[in-house]
XYZ file of C-alpha atoms in Angstrom:
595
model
C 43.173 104.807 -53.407
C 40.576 107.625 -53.834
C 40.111 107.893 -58.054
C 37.217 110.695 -58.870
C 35.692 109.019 -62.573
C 33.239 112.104 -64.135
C 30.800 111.188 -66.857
C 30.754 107.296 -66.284
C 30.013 105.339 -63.809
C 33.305 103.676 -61.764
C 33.121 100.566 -59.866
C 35.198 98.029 -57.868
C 37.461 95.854 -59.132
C 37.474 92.687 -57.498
C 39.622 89.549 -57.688
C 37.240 85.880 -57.800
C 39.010 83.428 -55.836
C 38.313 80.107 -56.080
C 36.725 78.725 -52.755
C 38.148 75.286 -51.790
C 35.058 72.679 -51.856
C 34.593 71.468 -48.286
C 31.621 70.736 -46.269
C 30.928 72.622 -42.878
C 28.461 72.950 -40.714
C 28.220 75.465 -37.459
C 29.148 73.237 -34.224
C 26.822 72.618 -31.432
C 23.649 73.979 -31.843
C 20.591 72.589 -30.739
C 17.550 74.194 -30.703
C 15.506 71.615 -28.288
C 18.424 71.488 -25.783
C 16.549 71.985 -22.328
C 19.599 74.389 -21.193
C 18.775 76.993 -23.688
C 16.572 79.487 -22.410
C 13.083 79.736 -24.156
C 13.851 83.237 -25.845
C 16.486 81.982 -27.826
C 15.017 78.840 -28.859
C 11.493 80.320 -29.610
C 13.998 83.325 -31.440
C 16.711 81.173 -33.206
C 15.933 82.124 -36.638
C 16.066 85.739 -35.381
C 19.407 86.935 -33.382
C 18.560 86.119 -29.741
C 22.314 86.005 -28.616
C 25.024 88.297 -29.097
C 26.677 86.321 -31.999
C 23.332 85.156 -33.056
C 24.079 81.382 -32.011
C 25.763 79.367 -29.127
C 28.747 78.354 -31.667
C 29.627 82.371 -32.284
C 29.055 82.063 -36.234
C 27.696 85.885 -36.921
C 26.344 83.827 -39.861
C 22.337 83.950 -40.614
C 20.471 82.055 -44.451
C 16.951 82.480 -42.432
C 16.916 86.360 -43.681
C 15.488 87.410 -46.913
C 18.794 89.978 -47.160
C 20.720 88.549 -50.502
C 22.824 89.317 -53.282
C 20.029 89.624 -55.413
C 18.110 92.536 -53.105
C 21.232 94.052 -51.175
C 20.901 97.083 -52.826
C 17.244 97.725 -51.735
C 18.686 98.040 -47.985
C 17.824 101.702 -46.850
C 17.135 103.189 -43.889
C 14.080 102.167 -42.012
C 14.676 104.228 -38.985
C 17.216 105.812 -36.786
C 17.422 105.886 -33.039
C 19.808 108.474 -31.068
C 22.249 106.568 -29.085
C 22.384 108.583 -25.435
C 25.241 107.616 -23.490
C 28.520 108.235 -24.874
C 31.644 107.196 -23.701
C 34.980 106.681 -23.716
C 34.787 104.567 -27.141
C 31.622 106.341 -28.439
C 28.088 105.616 -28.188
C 27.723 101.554 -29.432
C 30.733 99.026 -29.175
C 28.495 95.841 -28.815
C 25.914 93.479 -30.401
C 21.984 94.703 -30.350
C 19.815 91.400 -30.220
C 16.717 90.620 -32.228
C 14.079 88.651 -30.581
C 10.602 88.899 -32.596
C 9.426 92.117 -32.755
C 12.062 93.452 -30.276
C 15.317 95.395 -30.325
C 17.814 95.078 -27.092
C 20.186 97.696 -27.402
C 22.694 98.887 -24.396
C 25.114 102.096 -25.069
C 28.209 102.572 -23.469
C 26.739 104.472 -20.613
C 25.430 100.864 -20.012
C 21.779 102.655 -20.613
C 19.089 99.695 -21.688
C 16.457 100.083 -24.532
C 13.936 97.487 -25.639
C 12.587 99.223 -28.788
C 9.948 97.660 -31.711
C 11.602 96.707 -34.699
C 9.096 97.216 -37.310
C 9.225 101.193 -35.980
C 12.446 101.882 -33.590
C 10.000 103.034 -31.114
C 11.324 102.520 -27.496
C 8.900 99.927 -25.447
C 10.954 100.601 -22.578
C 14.371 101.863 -20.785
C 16.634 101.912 -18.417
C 18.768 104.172 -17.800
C 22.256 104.208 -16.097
C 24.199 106.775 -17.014
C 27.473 104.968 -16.177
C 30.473 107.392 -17.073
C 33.057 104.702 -16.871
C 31.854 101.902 -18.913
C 34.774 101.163 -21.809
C 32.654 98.655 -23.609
C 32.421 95.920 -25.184
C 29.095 95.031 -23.229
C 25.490 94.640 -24.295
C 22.479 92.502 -23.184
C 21.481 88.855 -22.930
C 17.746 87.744 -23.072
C 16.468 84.528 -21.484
C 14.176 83.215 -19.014
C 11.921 86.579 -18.887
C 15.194 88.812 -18.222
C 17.487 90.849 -19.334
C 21.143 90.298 -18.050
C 23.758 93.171 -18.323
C 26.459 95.169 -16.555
C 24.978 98.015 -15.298
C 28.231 99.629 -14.113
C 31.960 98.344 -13.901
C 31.038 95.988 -11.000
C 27.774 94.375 -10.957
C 25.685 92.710 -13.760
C 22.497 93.013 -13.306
C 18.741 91.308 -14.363
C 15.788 93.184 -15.472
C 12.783 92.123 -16.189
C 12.173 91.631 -19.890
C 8.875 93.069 -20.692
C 9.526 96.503 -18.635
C 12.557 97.126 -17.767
C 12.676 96.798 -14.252
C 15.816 96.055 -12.168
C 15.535 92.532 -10.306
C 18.682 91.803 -8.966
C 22.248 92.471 -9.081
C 25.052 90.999 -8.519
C 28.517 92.598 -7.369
C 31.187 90.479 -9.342
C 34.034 92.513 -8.870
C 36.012 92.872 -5.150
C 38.595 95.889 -6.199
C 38.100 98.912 -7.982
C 40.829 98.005 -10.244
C 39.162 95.223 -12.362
C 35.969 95.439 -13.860
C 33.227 93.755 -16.554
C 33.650 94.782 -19.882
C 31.708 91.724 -21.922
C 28.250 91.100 -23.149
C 27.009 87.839 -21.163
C 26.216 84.480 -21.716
C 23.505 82.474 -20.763
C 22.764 78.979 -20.921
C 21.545 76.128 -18.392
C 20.343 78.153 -15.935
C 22.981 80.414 -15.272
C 24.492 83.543 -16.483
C 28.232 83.909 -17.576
C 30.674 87.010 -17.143
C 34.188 87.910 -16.926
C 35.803 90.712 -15.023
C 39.479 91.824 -16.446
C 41.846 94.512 -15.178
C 41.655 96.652 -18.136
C 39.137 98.786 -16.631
C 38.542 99.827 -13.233
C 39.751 103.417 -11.776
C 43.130 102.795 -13.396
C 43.711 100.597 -16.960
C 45.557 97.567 -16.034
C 45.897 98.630 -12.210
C 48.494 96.752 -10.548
C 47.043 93.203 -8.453
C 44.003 93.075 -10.959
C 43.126 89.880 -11.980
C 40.571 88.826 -14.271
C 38.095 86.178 -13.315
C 35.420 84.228 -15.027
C 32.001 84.134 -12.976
C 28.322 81.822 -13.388
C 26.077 83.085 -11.803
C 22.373 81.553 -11.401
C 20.010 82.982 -13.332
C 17.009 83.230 -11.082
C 18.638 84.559 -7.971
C 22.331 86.545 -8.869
C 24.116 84.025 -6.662
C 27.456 82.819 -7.796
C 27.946 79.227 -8.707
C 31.421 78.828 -9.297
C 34.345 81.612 -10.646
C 37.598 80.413 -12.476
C 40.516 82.790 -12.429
C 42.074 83.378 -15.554
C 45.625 83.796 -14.141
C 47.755 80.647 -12.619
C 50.001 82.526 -10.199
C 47.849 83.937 -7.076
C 51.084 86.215 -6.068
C 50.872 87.756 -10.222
C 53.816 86.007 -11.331
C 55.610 87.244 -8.078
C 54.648 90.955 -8.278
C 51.248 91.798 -7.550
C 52.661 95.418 -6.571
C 53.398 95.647 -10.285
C 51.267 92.742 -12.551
C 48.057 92.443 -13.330
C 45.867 90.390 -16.370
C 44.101 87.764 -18.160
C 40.226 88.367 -17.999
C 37.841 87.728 -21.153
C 36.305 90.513 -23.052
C 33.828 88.840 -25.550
C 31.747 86.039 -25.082
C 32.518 82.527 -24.886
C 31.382 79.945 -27.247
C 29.264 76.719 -25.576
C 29.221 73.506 -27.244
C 25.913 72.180 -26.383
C 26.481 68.201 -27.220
C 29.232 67.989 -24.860
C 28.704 71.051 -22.334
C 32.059 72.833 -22.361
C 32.341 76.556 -22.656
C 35.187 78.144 -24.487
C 36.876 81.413 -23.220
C 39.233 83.635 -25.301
C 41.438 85.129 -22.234
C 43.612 88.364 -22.739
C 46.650 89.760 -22.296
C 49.296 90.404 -19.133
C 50.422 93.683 -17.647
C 52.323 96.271 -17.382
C 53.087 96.225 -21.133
C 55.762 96.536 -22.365
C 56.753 97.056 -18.864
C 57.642 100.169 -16.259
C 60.886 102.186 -15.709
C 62.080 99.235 -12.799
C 60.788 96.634 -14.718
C 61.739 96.695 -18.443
C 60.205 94.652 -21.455
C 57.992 92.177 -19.036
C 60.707 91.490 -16.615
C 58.469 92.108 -13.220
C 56.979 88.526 -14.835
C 58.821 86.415 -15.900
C 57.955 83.272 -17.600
C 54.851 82.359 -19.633
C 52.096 84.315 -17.294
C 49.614 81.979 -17.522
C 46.557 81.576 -18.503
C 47.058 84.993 -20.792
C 46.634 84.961 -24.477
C 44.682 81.495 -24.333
C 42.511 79.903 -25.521
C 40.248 77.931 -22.723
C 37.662 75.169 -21.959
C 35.527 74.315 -19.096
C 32.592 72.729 -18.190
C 29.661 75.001 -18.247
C 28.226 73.261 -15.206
C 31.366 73.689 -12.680
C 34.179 75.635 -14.168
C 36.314 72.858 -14.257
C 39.413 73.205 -16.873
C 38.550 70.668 -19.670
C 42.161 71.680 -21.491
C 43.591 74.632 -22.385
C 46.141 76.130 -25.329
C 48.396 79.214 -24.633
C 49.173 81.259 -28.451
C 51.474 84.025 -26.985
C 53.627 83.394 -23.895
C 54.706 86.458 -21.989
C 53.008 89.036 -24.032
C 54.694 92.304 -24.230
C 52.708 94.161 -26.622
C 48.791 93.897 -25.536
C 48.499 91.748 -27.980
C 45.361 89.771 -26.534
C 43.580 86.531 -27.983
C 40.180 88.429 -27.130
C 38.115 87.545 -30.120
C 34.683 85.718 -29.094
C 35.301 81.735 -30.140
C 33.619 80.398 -32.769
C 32.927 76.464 -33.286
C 32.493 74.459 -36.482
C 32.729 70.744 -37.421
C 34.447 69.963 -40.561
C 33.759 67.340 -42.711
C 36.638 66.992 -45.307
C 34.802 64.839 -48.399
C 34.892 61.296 -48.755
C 37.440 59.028 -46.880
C 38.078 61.886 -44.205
C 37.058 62.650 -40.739
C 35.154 64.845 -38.894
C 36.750 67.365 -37.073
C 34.934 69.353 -34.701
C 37.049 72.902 -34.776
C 37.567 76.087 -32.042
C 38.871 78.876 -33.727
C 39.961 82.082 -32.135
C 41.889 85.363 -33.055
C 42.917 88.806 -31.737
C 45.476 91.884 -31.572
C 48.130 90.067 -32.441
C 46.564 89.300 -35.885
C 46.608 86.352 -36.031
C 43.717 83.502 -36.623
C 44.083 80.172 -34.765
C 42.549 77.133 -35.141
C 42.253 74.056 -32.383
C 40.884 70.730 -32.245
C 38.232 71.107 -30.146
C 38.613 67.634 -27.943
C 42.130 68.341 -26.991
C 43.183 71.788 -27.566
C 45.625 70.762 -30.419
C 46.591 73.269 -32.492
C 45.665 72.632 -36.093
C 47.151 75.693 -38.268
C 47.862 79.893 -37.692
C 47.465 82.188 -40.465
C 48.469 86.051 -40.095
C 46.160 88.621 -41.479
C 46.852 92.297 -41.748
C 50.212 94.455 -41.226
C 53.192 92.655 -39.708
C 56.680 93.956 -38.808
C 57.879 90.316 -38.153
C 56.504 87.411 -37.218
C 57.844 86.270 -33.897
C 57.598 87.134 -30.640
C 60.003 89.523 -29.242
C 61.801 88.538 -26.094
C 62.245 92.303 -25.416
C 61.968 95.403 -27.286
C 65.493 97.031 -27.937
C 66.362 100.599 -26.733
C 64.860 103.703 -28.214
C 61.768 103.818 -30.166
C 60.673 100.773 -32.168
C 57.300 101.090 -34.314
C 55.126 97.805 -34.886
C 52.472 96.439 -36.711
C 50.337 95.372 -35.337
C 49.669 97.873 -32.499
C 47.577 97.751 -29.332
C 44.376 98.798 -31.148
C 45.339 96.496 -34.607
C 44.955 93.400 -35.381
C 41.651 91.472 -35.305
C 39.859 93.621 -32.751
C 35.844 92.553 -33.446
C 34.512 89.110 -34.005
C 34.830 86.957 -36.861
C 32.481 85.174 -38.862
C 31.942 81.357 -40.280
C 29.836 79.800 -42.558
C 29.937 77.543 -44.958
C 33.780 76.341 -44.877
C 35.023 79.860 -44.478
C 35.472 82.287 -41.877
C 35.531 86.495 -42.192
C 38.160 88.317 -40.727
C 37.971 91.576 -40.227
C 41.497 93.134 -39.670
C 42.948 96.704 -38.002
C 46.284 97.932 -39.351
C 47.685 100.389 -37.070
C 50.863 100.841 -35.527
C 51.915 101.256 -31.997
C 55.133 103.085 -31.361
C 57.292 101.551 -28.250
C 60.005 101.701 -25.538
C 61.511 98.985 -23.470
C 59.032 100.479 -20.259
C 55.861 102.544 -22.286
C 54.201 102.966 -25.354
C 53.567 106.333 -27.150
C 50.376 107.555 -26.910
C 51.027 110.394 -28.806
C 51.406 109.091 -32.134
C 48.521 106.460 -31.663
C 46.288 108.395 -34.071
C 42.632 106.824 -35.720
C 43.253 108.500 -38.915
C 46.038 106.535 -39.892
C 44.657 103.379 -39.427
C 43.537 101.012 -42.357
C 41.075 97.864 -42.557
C 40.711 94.901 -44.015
C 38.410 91.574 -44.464
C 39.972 88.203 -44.769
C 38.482 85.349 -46.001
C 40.155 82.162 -44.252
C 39.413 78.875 -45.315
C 38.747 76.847 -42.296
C 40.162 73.657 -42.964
C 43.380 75.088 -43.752
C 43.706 78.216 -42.840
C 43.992 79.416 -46.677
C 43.829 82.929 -47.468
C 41.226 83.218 -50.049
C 40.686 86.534 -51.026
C 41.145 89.891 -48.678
C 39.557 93.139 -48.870
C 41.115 96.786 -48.351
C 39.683 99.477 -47.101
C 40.816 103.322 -46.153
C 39.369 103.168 -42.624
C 39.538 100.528 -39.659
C 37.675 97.486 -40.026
C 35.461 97.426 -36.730
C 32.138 96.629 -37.525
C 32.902 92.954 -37.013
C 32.346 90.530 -39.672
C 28.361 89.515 -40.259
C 27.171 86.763 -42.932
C 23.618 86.780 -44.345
C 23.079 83.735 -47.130
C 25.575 84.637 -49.879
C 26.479 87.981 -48.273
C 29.697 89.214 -46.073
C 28.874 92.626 -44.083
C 31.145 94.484 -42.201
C 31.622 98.299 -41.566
C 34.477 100.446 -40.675
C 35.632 103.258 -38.240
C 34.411 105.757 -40.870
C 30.738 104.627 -41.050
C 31.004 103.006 -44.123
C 28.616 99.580 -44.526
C 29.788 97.404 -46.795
C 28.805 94.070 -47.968
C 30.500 91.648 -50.571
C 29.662 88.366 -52.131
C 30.917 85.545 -49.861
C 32.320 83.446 -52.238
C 34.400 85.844 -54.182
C 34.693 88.948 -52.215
C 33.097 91.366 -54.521
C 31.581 93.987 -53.399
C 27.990 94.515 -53.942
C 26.950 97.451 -51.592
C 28.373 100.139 -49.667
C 26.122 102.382 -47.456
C 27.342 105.763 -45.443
C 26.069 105.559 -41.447
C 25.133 108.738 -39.936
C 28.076 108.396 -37.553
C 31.383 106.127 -37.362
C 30.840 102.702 -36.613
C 33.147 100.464 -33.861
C 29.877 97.814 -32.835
C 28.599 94.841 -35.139
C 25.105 94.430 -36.072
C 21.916 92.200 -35.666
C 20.027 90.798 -38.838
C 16.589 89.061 -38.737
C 14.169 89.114 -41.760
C 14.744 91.767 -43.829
C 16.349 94.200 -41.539
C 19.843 94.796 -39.925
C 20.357 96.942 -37.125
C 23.267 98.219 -36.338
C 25.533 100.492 -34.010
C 27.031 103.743 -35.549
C 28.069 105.199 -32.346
C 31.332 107.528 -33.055
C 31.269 111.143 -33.684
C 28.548 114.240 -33.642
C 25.774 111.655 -34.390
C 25.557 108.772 -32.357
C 22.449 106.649 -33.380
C 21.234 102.816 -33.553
C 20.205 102.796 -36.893
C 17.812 99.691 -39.150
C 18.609 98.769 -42.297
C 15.543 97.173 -44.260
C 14.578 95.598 -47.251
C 12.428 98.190 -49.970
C 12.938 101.475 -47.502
C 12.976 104.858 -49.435
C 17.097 105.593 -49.406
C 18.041 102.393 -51.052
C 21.368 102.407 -53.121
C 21.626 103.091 -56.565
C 22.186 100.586 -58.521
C 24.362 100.585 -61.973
C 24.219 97.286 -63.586
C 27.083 96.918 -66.314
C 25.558 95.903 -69.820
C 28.434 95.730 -72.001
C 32.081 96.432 -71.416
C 33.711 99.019 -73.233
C 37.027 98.605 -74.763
C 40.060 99.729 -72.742
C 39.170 97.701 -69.876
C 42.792 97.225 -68.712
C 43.490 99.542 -65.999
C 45.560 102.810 -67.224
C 45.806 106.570 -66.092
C 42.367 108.201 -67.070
C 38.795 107.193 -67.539
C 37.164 103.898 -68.462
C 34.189 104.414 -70.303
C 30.898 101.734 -69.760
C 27.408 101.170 -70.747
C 24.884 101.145 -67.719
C 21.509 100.895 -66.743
C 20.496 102.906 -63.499
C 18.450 101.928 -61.070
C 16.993 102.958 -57.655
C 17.665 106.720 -58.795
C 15.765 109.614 -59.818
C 16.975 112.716 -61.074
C 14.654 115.962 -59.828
C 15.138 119.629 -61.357
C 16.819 122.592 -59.073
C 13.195 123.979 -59.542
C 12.022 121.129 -56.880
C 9.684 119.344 -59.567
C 8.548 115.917 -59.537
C 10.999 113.373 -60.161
C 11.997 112.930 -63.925
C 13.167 110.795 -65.994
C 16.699 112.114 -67.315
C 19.694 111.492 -69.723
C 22.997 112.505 -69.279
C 26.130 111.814 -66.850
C 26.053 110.530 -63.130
C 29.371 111.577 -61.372
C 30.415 108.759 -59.270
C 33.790 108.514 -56.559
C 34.181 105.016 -55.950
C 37.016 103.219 -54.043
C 39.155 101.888 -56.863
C 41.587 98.966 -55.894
C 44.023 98.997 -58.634
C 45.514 95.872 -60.055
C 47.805 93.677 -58.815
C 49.666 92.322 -62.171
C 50.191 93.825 -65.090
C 47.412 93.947 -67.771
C 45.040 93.118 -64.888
C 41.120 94.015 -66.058
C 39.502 96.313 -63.594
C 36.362 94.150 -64.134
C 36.199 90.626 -64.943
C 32.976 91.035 -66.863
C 29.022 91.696 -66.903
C 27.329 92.267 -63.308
C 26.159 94.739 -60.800
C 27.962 97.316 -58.942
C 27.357 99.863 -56.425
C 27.810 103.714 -57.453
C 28.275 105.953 -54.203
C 27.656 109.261 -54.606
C 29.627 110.878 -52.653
């Protein structure tokens, strides 16, 4: 709730959970693996790849971003995002390699810019009006690989920009590559799905998984995603599967793993009610996948949702971990996945068992429907809820950032009409991983899609609003909470002491750095002593503070002063959740927002 304090300064309550002790460490990554390209091992302590490593963590401890200097982040430069699309300006990951920015918008325009400045080194543009995004950039081998369009990804070269080859991927208009690549081992990995195209979810699109090698453009081997050449028996009608966010590779054993989305039509058309133009499980949607990286042979694979009727993809980009429970246990080396449906998965990463689900977010039940009943029938969560940006892992827990938003349905559409932004709510989940343990969650008044980002003790994410936030890992409280220039619906890149990040919805799209000691940093009010009506009631709650990072200048335009007196504060309040609950649980620092 919104709760305007005058004459004190407010803060967050926040609720320490206990963390269950278990040792983890990320899966798979090795920096002297031959297959890697040189970028990203020369770059690993950086964020060469779009989730910063081959296992998908989001999770960095080689910046100098903490708990104790998080509210020194300010704004080291800004850089106006060009192409804007469908979804705004940025719905993807910028990488970090030394002292250079890759950055693609969603008019699949490239930028190579210096990090220390935000100066662009190079560009190139596209101007692609019918990009829907996710994409971005991969950096290896002296290239850059991304779609430049709907149908053909593309290599530059890496130190200017220019276009080398390209690659058409896609053999109908109606499907179409919406995914930042992957690259290891000499080739180039990409998936086409048939939520795109000249018409969303066109019927006879199918989406297919393409390696290409790196050097030339020339395919190696495809997979396609769906089971049933003849779409379930009515390609006039069916389309799906198709990956949107990029796969995971193991790089002890090889494999590759593939979060593949949803079927169509959904819920279904006026001939062919609730799904019923494909019938059965319409495989391989809503699963989770491995192959070899080398072939595309099928190493296993584990549907979650059979027959989907809602959109209700397993999109999410994989993330791997290995899992050491304590004495006397075994290692377990772990695939999780997650996605619209809101729900978090975790498999055994050998076999493809399925090891435990936890929900997160809004639910109006908890099973499947077979088919939706006549009229109107609102659910939670919708086509654009649910866990729609990646996840993060480290350290025995993963980060879960969640969309609640409804979707109101018939047996043969969905209503567009009352599918409205401002309604929508966030929040971040912390899972633990061995169990699938809810540990503490977040709430915010805005969608969560700024993915989930760790950096040592820290948790960042962002939502639709342009609000930054980060919290303490641990316990979930929140230490700092910064206001983008625009909204935000892409997840950022951290090296050193400097995030950069997309804020690419509304008047003032822009790429935007984040650094250590730059001029805007937050104020800071550090609680010294608590003041006595500390339970939460109706009214104010008075506390002593010390204020840092803030300077209080005359109307006159003086020099900065010195000065005594009140600093009026509006802070996001979450109230209690018992009775006689304290609003703060003692001594620490907070972050004031002035807005």
């Amino acid at each position: 709730m919104r709760n305007p304090l005058a004459g004190v300064i407010c803060f967050l309550m926040m609720a320490i959970v206990a963390v269950l002790a278990v040792s983890l460490v990320a899966g798979g990554q090795a920096d002297n693996d031959s297959a890697v390209p040189p970028e990203v091992a020369a770059y690993s302590s950086d964020w060469p790849l779009a989730n910063r490593d081959y296992a998908n963590t989001r999770a960095t401890e080689d910046s100098a971003i903490n708990s104790d200097n998080v509210l020194d982040l300010g704004l080291a430069w800004s850089f106006p995002i060009p192409g804007i699309g469908a979804y705004g300006g940025g719905a993807s990951n910028p990488l970090i390699q030394g002292e250079r920015v890759f950055f693609q918008d969603l008019q699949a325009n490239v930028f190579c810019l210096d990090l220390a400045s935000g100066r662009v080194l190079w560009e190139k543009i596209y101007n692609s009006t019918s990009v829907v995004g996710p994409n971005g950039p991969a950096a290896g081998w002296g290239k850059v690989f991304l779609a430049r369009d709907l149908y053909n990804l593309t290599a530059l070269d890496l130190e200017n920009g220019e276009e080398l080859w390209s690659a058409r991927l896609s053999p109908v208009s109606s499907t179409g590559i919406d995914i930042q690549p992957a690259i290891y081992d000499g080739m180039v990995y990409a998936s086409t799905v048939p939520g795109t195209g000249d018409v969303f979810y066109a019927p006879g699109g199918i989406g297919v998984i393409y390696a290409l090698d790196q050097e030339t453009g020339v395919e190696r081997w495809n997979f396609s995603t769906v089971d049933s050449p003849d779409l379930w028996g009515h390609p006039e009608v069916n389309s799906g599967g198709g990956c949107w966010f990029t796969p995971a590779v193991d790089l002890a054993t090889g494999i590759m793993f593939w979060a593949i989305a949803n079927p169509a039509p959904f819920p279904g058309t006026g001939e062919w009610p609730s799904g019923s133009s494909r019938p059965g499980p319409n495989l391989y949607t809503n699963t989770m996948m491995a192959l070899n990286h080398e072939s595309g042979e099928m190493a296993w694979y584990r549907q979650v949702l059979p027959h989907d009727l809602l959109d209700h993809d397993l999109q999410i980009a994989p993330i791997l971990a290995t899992l050491d429970p304590g004495q006397g246990g075994q290692r377990q080396d772990l695939v999780y996945g997650a996605g619209k449906m809101g729900r978090v998965y975790a498999f055994n990463r050998s076999t493809g068992e399925l090891l435990w689900v936890t929900s997160v977010g809004l639910h109006t039940q908890e099973s499947q429907l077979d088919r939706l009943p006549e009229g109107t029938t609102r659910i939670y969560p919708g086509v654009l809820g649910g866990v729609e940006t990646p996840m993060a892992y480290s350290n025995g827990t993963l980060f879960v950032p969640v969309v609640d938003l409804h979707t109101d349905w018939t047996p043969t559409e969905l209503d567009a009409s009352t599918l409205d932004f401002s309604q929508g709510r966030g929040e971040l989940v912390a899972l633990d991983a061995a169990t699938g343990k809810i540990l503490w969650i977040r709430y915010f008044d805005s969608m969560a899609l700024g993915g989930a980002t760790v950096v040592n003790d820290l948790v960042f994410t962002a939502t639709y609003d342009g609000s930054i936030y980060a919290f303490e890992a641990r316990s979930g409280e929140r230490v700092f909470k910064y206001q983008a220039p625009a909204g935000i619906n892409g997840w950022p890149a951290v090296a050193g002491d400097t995030i950069v990040w997309p804020a690419g919805v509304g008047a003032a799209p822009s790429l935007i750095a984040l650094r250590l000691g730059a001029e805007d940093a937050s104020p800071q009010a550090r609680i010294l002593e608590l003041a006595e009506g500390q339970v939460v009631q109706a009214g104010n709650l008075t506390v002593s503070v010390q204020v840092e990072n803030f300077n209080l200048t005359d109307e006159l335009g003086a020099e900065n002063v010195a000065g005594e007196g009140h600093i009026h504060y509006y802070m996001d309040v979450q109230g209690p959740r018992a009775p006689g609950e304290k609003a703060v649980s003692g001594p620490g620092t907070y972050v004031a927002s002035s807005e």
